[in-house]
PDB file of C-alpha atoms in Angstrom:
ATOM      1  CA  MET A 791      80.711  48.675  88.672  1.00 41.00           C
ATOM      2  CA  THR A 792      81.872  51.231  91.170  1.00 42.00           C
ATOM      3  CA  ASP A 793      84.704  53.686  90.753  1.00 44.00           C
ATOM      4  CA  THR A 794      87.528  52.433  92.926  1.00 42.00           C
ATOM      5  CA  ALA A 795      90.044  55.199  92.137  1.00 39.00           C
ATOM      6  CA  PRO A 796      91.358  56.701  95.360  1.00 45.00           C
ATOM      7  CA  GLU A 797      90.160  60.213  96.013  1.00 52.00           C
ATOM      8  CA  LEU A 798      92.928  62.738  96.546  1.00 61.00           C
ATOM      9  CA  SER A 799      92.880  64.299  99.970  1.00 81.00           C
ATOM     10  CA  VAL A 800      92.598  68.060 100.437  1.00 84.00           C
ATOM     11  CA  PRO A 801      95.833  69.614 101.589  1.00 90.00           C
ATOM     12  CA  GLU A 802      95.967  71.217 105.048  1.00 94.00           C
ATOM     13  CA  TYR A 803      96.993  74.561 103.637  1.00 96.00           C
ATOM     14  CA  ASP A 804      95.610  76.570 100.711  1.00 96.00           C
ATOM     15  CA  ARG A 805      96.450  80.181  99.897  1.00 97.00           C
ATOM     16  CA  ASP A 806      94.264  81.737 102.661  1.00 97.00           C
ATOM     17  CA  ARG A 807      95.416  79.328 105.322  1.00 97.00           C
ATOM     18  CA  LEU A 808      99.076  79.793 104.278  1.00 98.00           C
ATOM     19  CA  LEU A 809      98.795  83.603 104.481  1.00 98.00           C
ATOM     20  CA  SER A 810      97.002  83.368 107.838  1.00 98.00           C
ATOM     21  CA  TRP A 811      99.750  81.031 109.119  1.00 98.00           C
ATOM     22  CA  MET A 812     102.347  83.545 108.011  1.00 98.00           C
ATOM     23  CA  ALA A 813     100.584  86.404 109.795  1.00 98.00           C
ATOM     24  CA  GLU A 814     100.210  84.292 112.951  1.00 98.00           C
ATOM     25  CA  ASN A 815     103.943  83.647 112.921  1.00 98.00           C
ATOM     26  CA  GLY A 816     104.961  87.229 112.338  1.00 98.00           C
ATOM     27  CA  ILE A 817     106.183  86.645 108.772  1.00 98.00           C
ATOM     28  CA  LYS A 818     105.942  89.871 106.820  1.00 98.00           C
ATOM     29  CA  GLN A 819     104.889  89.432 103.225  1.00 97.00           C
ATOM     30  CA  THR A 820     103.075  91.200 100.423  1.00 96.00           C
ATOM     31  CA  THR A 821     100.884  89.240  98.111  1.00 96.00           C
ATOM     32  CA  HIS A 822      99.969  90.543  94.626  1.00 91.00           C
ATOM     33  CA  ASP A 823      97.071  89.029  92.735  1.00 90.00           C
ATOM     34  CA  HIS A 824      97.413  88.555  88.960  1.00 85.00           C
ATOM     35  CA  PRO A 825      96.082  86.395  86.112  1.00 76.00           C
ATOM     36  CA  ALA A 826      97.160  82.724  86.241  1.00 80.00           C
ATOM     37  CA  VAL A 827     100.793  82.145  85.189  1.00 70.00           C
ATOM     38  CA  PHE A 828     101.867  78.656  84.164  1.00 62.00           C
ATOM     39  CA  ARG A 829     105.397  79.236  82.926  1.00 62.00           C
ATOM     40  CA  VAL A 830     108.087  81.760  83.803  1.00 59.00           C
ATOM     41  CA  GLU A 831     107.926  83.431  80.393  1.00 61.00           C
ATOM     42  CA  GLU A 832     104.190  84.158  80.838  1.00 59.00           C
ATOM     43  CA  GLY A 833     104.706  86.222  83.992  1.00 57.00           C
ATOM     44  CA  LEU A 834     107.633  88.410  82.900  1.00 55.00           C
ATOM     45  CA  ASP A 835     105.492  91.485  82.382  1.00 60.00           C
ATOM     46  CA  LEU A 836     103.563  90.932  85.627  1.00 61.00           C
ATOM     47  CA  LYS A 837     106.788  90.579  87.626  1.00 59.00           C
ATOM     48  CA  ALA A 838     108.623  93.523  86.072  1.00 61.00           C
ATOM     49  CA  ASP A 839     107.017  95.913  88.592  1.00 69.00           C
ATOM     50  CA  LEU A 840     107.467  93.686  91.612  1.00 78.00           C
ATOM     51  CA  PRO A 841     110.712  94.036  93.578  1.00 80.00           C
ATOM     52  CA  GLY A 842     112.992  91.115  94.362  1.00 89.00           C
ATOM     53  CA  LEU A 843     114.139  87.957  92.786  1.00 90.00           C
ATOM     54  CA  HIS A 844     111.431  85.909  91.052  1.00 89.00           C
ATOM     55  CA  THR A 845     111.500  82.146  90.990  1.00 92.00           C
ATOM     56  CA  LYS A 846     110.954  79.056  88.955  1.00 92.00           C
ATOM     57  CA  ASN A 847     110.204  75.830  90.803  1.00 95.00           C
ATOM     58  CA  LEU A 848     110.761  72.313  89.491  1.00 96.00           C
ATOM     59  CA  PHE A 849     108.980  69.344  91.039  1.00 97.00           C
ATOM     60  CA  LEU A 850     111.049  66.278  90.324  1.00 96.00           C
ATOM     61  CA  LYS A 851     111.519  62.640  91.358  1.00 95.00           C
ATOM     62  CA  ASP A 852     114.478  60.347  91.247  1.00 93.00           C
ATOM     63  CA  LYS A 853     114.569  56.734  90.034  1.00 91.00           C
ATOM     64  CA  LYS A 854     113.349  55.467  93.435  1.00 91.00           C
ATOM     65  CA  GLY A 855     110.294  57.837  93.305  1.00 91.00           C
ATOM     66  CA  ARG A 856     111.714  60.167  95.968  1.00 94.00           C
ATOM     67  CA  PRO A 857     110.319  63.704  95.349  1.00 97.00           C
ATOM     68  CA  TRP A 858     112.546  66.766  94.961  1.00 97.00           C
ATOM     69  CA  LEU A 859     111.752  70.484  94.748  1.00 98.00           C
ATOM     70  CA  ILE A 860     114.244  72.863  93.200  1.00 97.00           C
ATOM     71  CA  SER A 861     113.534  76.549  93.683  1.00 97.00           C
ATOM     72  CA  ALA A 862     115.752  78.782  91.575  1.00 96.00           C
ATOM     73  CA  ALA A 863     115.927  82.324  90.264  1.00 94.00           C
ATOM     74  CA  GLN A 864     113.676  82.504  87.203  1.00 90.00           C
ATOM     75  CA  ASP A 865     116.620  82.882  84.844  1.00 90.00           C
ATOM     76  CA  THR A 866     118.827  80.194  86.357  1.00 93.00           C
ATOM     77  CA  VAL A 867     119.735  77.374  83.953  1.00 92.00           C
ATOM     78  CA  ILE A 868     119.260  74.000  85.596  1.00 92.00           C
ATOM     79  CA  ASP A 869     120.864  71.094  83.731  1.00 90.00           C
ATOM     80  CA  LEU A 870     118.996  68.055  85.064  1.00 88.00           C
ATOM     81  CA  LYS A 871     121.419  65.716  83.291  1.00 87.00           C
ATOM     82  CA  ARG A 872     124.183  67.074  85.507  1.00 86.00           C
ATOM     83  CA  ALA A 873     122.366  68.342  88.600  1.00 88.00           C
ATOM     84  CA  HIS A 874     121.681  64.895  90.118  1.00 84.00           C
ATOM     85  CA  ARG A 875     125.424  64.270  90.689  1.00 86.00           C
ATOM     86  CA  THR A 876     125.791  67.555  92.621  1.00 87.00           C
ATOM     87  CA  LEU A 877     122.598  66.903  94.540  1.00 88.00           C
ATOM     88  CA  GLY A 878     123.635  63.313  95.483  1.00 87.00           C
ATOM     89  CA  SER A 879     120.606  61.752  93.843  1.00 88.00           C
ATOM     90  CA  ASP A 880     119.745  59.313  91.098  1.00 85.00           C
ATOM     91  CA  ARG A 881     118.729  60.674  87.735  1.00 89.00           C
ATOM     92  CA  LEU A 882     115.927  63.185  88.086  1.00 93.00           C
ATOM     93  CA  SER A 883     112.771  63.568  85.987  1.00 93.00           C
ATOM     94  CA  PHE A 884     109.598  65.554  86.399  1.00 94.00           C
ATOM     95  CA  GLY A 885     107.262  64.328  89.094  1.00 95.00           C
ATOM     96  CA  ASN A 886     103.646  63.661  88.308  1.00 94.00           C
ATOM     97  CA  GLU A 887     100.635  65.678  89.351  1.00 94.00           C
ATOM     98  CA  THR A 888      99.403  63.104  91.905  1.00 94.00           C
ATOM     99  CA  LEU A 889     102.747  63.079  93.749  1.00 95.00           C
ATOM    100  CA  MET A 890     102.840  66.885  93.565  1.00 96.00           C
ATOM    101  CA  TRP A 891      99.350  67.141  95.126  1.00 96.00           C
ATOM    102  CA  GLU A 892     100.111  64.520  97.802  1.00 95.00           C
ATOM    103  CA  THR A 893     103.337  66.210  98.942  1.00 96.00           C
ATOM    104  CA  LEU A 894     103.015  69.946  98.252  1.00 97.00           C
ATOM    105  CA  GLY A 895      99.207  70.383  97.879  1.00 96.00           C
ATOM    106  CA  VAL A 896      99.598  72.263  94.604  1.00 96.00           C
ATOM    107  CA  ARG A 897      98.750  71.690  90.903  1.00 93.00           C
ATOM    108  CA  PRO A 898     101.062  72.135  87.920  1.00 91.00           C
ATOM    109  CA  GLY A 899     101.885  75.797  87.404  1.00 90.00           C
ATOM    110  CA  SER A 900     101.644  76.528  91.121  1.00 94.00           C
ATOM    111  CA  VAL A 901     104.726  74.721  92.356  1.00 96.00           C
ATOM    112  CA  THR A 902     106.383  76.737  95.078  1.00 97.00           C
ATOM    113  CA  ALA A 903     108.749  76.433  98.007  1.00 98.00           C
ATOM    114  CA  LEU A 904     105.830  77.561 100.175  1.00 98.00           C
ATOM    115  CA  GLY A 905     104.181  74.226  99.304  1.00 98.00           C
ATOM    116  CA  LEU A 906     106.596  72.629 101.811  1.00 98.00           C
ATOM    117  CA  ILE A 907     104.041  73.666 104.410  1.00 98.00           C
ATOM    118  CA  ASN A 908     101.904  70.782 103.174  1.00 98.00           C
ATOM    119  CA  ASP A 909     104.752  68.280 103.262  1.00 97.00           C
ATOM    120  CA  ALA A 910     104.186  67.246 106.894  1.00 94.00           C
ATOM    121  CA  ASP A 911     106.012  63.944 106.376  1.00 94.00           C
ATOM    122  CA  ARG A 912     109.009  65.756 104.889  1.00 96.00           C
ATOM    123  CA  ARG A 913     109.096  63.501 101.826  1.00 96.00           C
ATOM    124  CA  VAL A 914     110.334  66.239  99.549  1.00 97.00           C
ATOM    125  CA  THR A 915     114.028  67.041  99.367  1.00 96.00           C
ATOM    126  CA  PHE A 916     114.342  70.802  99.045  1.00 98.00           C
ATOM    127  CA  VAL A 917     117.036  72.380  96.906  1.00 97.00           C
ATOM    128  CA  LEU A 918     117.496  76.141  96.763  1.00 97.00           C
ATOM    129  CA  ASP A 919     119.456  78.164  94.176  1.00 96.00           C
ATOM    130  CA  GLN A 920     122.360  80.012  95.809  1.00 96.00           C
ATOM    131  CA  ARG A 921     121.063  83.226  94.226  1.00 95.00           C
ATOM    132  CA  LEU A 922     117.761  82.904  96.042  1.00 96.00           C
ATOM    133  CA  TRP A 923     119.513  82.155  99.329  1.00 96.00           C
ATOM    134  CA  GLU A 924     121.367  85.463  98.974  1.00 96.00           C
ATOM    135  CA  ALA A 925     118.568  87.643  97.526  1.00 97.00           C
ATOM    136  CA  ASP A 926     117.199  90.486  99.664  1.00 97.00           C
ATOM    137  CA  ILE A 927     113.615  89.816  98.546  1.00 97.00           C
ATOM    138  CA  VAL A 928     112.235  86.551  97.146  1.00 97.00           C
ATOM    139  CA  ASN A 929     108.918  85.955  95.379  1.00 95.00           C
ATOM    140  CA  PHE A 930     106.933  82.709  95.336  1.00 95.00           C
ATOM    141  CA  HIS A 931     103.411  81.666  94.477  1.00 94.00           C
ATOM    142  CA  PRO A 932     101.268  81.357  97.635  1.00 97.00           C
ATOM    143  CA  LEU A 933     100.084  77.833  96.643  1.00 97.00           C
ATOM    144  CA  THR A 934      98.330  79.185  93.578  1.00 94.00           C
ATOM    145  CA  ASN A 935      99.581  80.628  90.316  1.00 91.00           C
ATOM    146  CA  THR A 936      97.153  83.592  90.517  1.00 92.00           C
ATOM    147  CA  ALA A 937      99.297  85.500  92.959  1.00 93.00           C
ATOM    148  CA  THR A 938     102.860  86.213  93.956  1.00 93.00           C
ATOM    149  CA  THR A 939     104.074  86.580  97.544  1.00 96.00           C
ATOM    150  CA  ALA A 940     107.135  88.678  98.249  1.00 96.00           C
ATOM    151  CA  MET A 941     109.201  88.286 101.419  1.00 97.00           C
ATOM    152  CA  GLU A 942     112.437  89.633 102.670  1.00 98.00           C
ATOM    153  CA  GLN A 943     115.119  86.946 103.033  1.00 98.00           C
ATOM    154  CA  ALA A 944     114.896  86.927 106.822  1.00 98.00           C
ATOM    155  CA  ASP A 945     111.159  86.167 106.618  1.00 98.00           C
ATOM    156  CA  PHE A 946     111.701  83.421 104.040  1.00 98.00           C
ATOM    157  CA  ARG A 947     114.334  81.823 106.273  1.00 98.00           C
ATOM    158  CA  ARG A 948     111.919  82.085 109.170  1.00 98.00           C
ATOM    159  CA  VAL A 949     109.344  80.114 107.116  1.00 98.00           C
ATOM    160  CA  LEU A 950     111.929  77.383 106.528  1.00 98.00           C
ATOM    161  CA  THR A 951     112.879  77.367 110.231  1.00 97.00           C
ATOM    162  CA  LEU A 952     109.269  77.088 111.330  1.00 97.00           C
ATOM    163  CA  LEU A 953     108.771  74.179 108.820  1.00 97.00           C
ATOM    164  CA  GLU A 954     112.011  72.621 110.084  1.00 96.00           C
ATOM    165  CA  ARG A 955     113.396  72.563 106.556  1.00 97.00           C
ATOM    166  CA  GLU A 956     117.055  72.993 105.805  1.00 96.00           C
ATOM    167  CA  PRO A 957     117.515  73.553 102.078  1.00 97.00           C
ATOM    168  CA  GLN A 958     120.354  72.099 100.127  1.00 96.00           C
ATOM    169  CA  VAL A 959     121.797  75.365  98.687  1.00 96.00           C
ATOM    170  CA  VAL A 960     123.360  74.875  95.189  1.00 94.00           C
ATOM    171  CA  ASP A 961     125.181  77.217  92.854  1.00 93.00           C
ATOM    172  CA  PHE A 962     123.691  75.935  89.563  1.00 89.00           C
ATOM    173  CA  SER A 963     126.312  77.857  87.587  1.00 86.00           C
ATOM    174  CA  ARG A 964     129.013  75.526  89.039  1.00 83.00           C
ATOM    175  CA  LEU A 965     127.571  72.066  88.519  1.00 75.00           C
ATOM    176  CA  ASP A 966     130.039  69.139  88.244  1.00 60.00           C
TER     177      ASP A 966
END
C-alpha cells in the first residue's frame, strides 16, 4: 500500500521572506526574537518591555467552511457566540491546522495578520479589533511564534494596502 495522503505545500512566505518583502516595500519594522509563545499568557513577560499594542489572533471558520482571521488586542474579550452576528457570518468555530496552513502558511501558535501575505486567493476574511486599528504601534508574529514584529500603524496599513486587504474593523466591546 502507498500513502495517498496529500502533501501540504510550502507557503510562499516564511519569516525571512516576509521580512525581506517588508524591507523591499519600505515597511519599517523591528523584530525581536524570543522563546516560542503559544498563548497570550505565556508571552506577557516577554512583551512587557516591547512598546505598542500586542495581539491575539484567532483563526476561525464558519458553518460553510469559510476561513476567518480575527486580530485583536491581547486583552480584548471576543465572544464568539455573539461575534458572528456583528461580522455578518454564520456561527464561528476554530479552524483546523490544515486550513490554517493552506491559507496563512502558519502553524497553531503562530497565527498572525501578517499571514495574509500567504493568502493569495484571499480566502480568509480579515477582522481587526478597533483598538488595533487605532494603536500607534502594533505587534504581530512574523509567521513564527519565536519572534514579535513591531510596526507603526502607517506601516501596518501599508502592508494591508500592498496585500489589497481591507479589514472589517470591529469594536468588540460593543457587540450586538
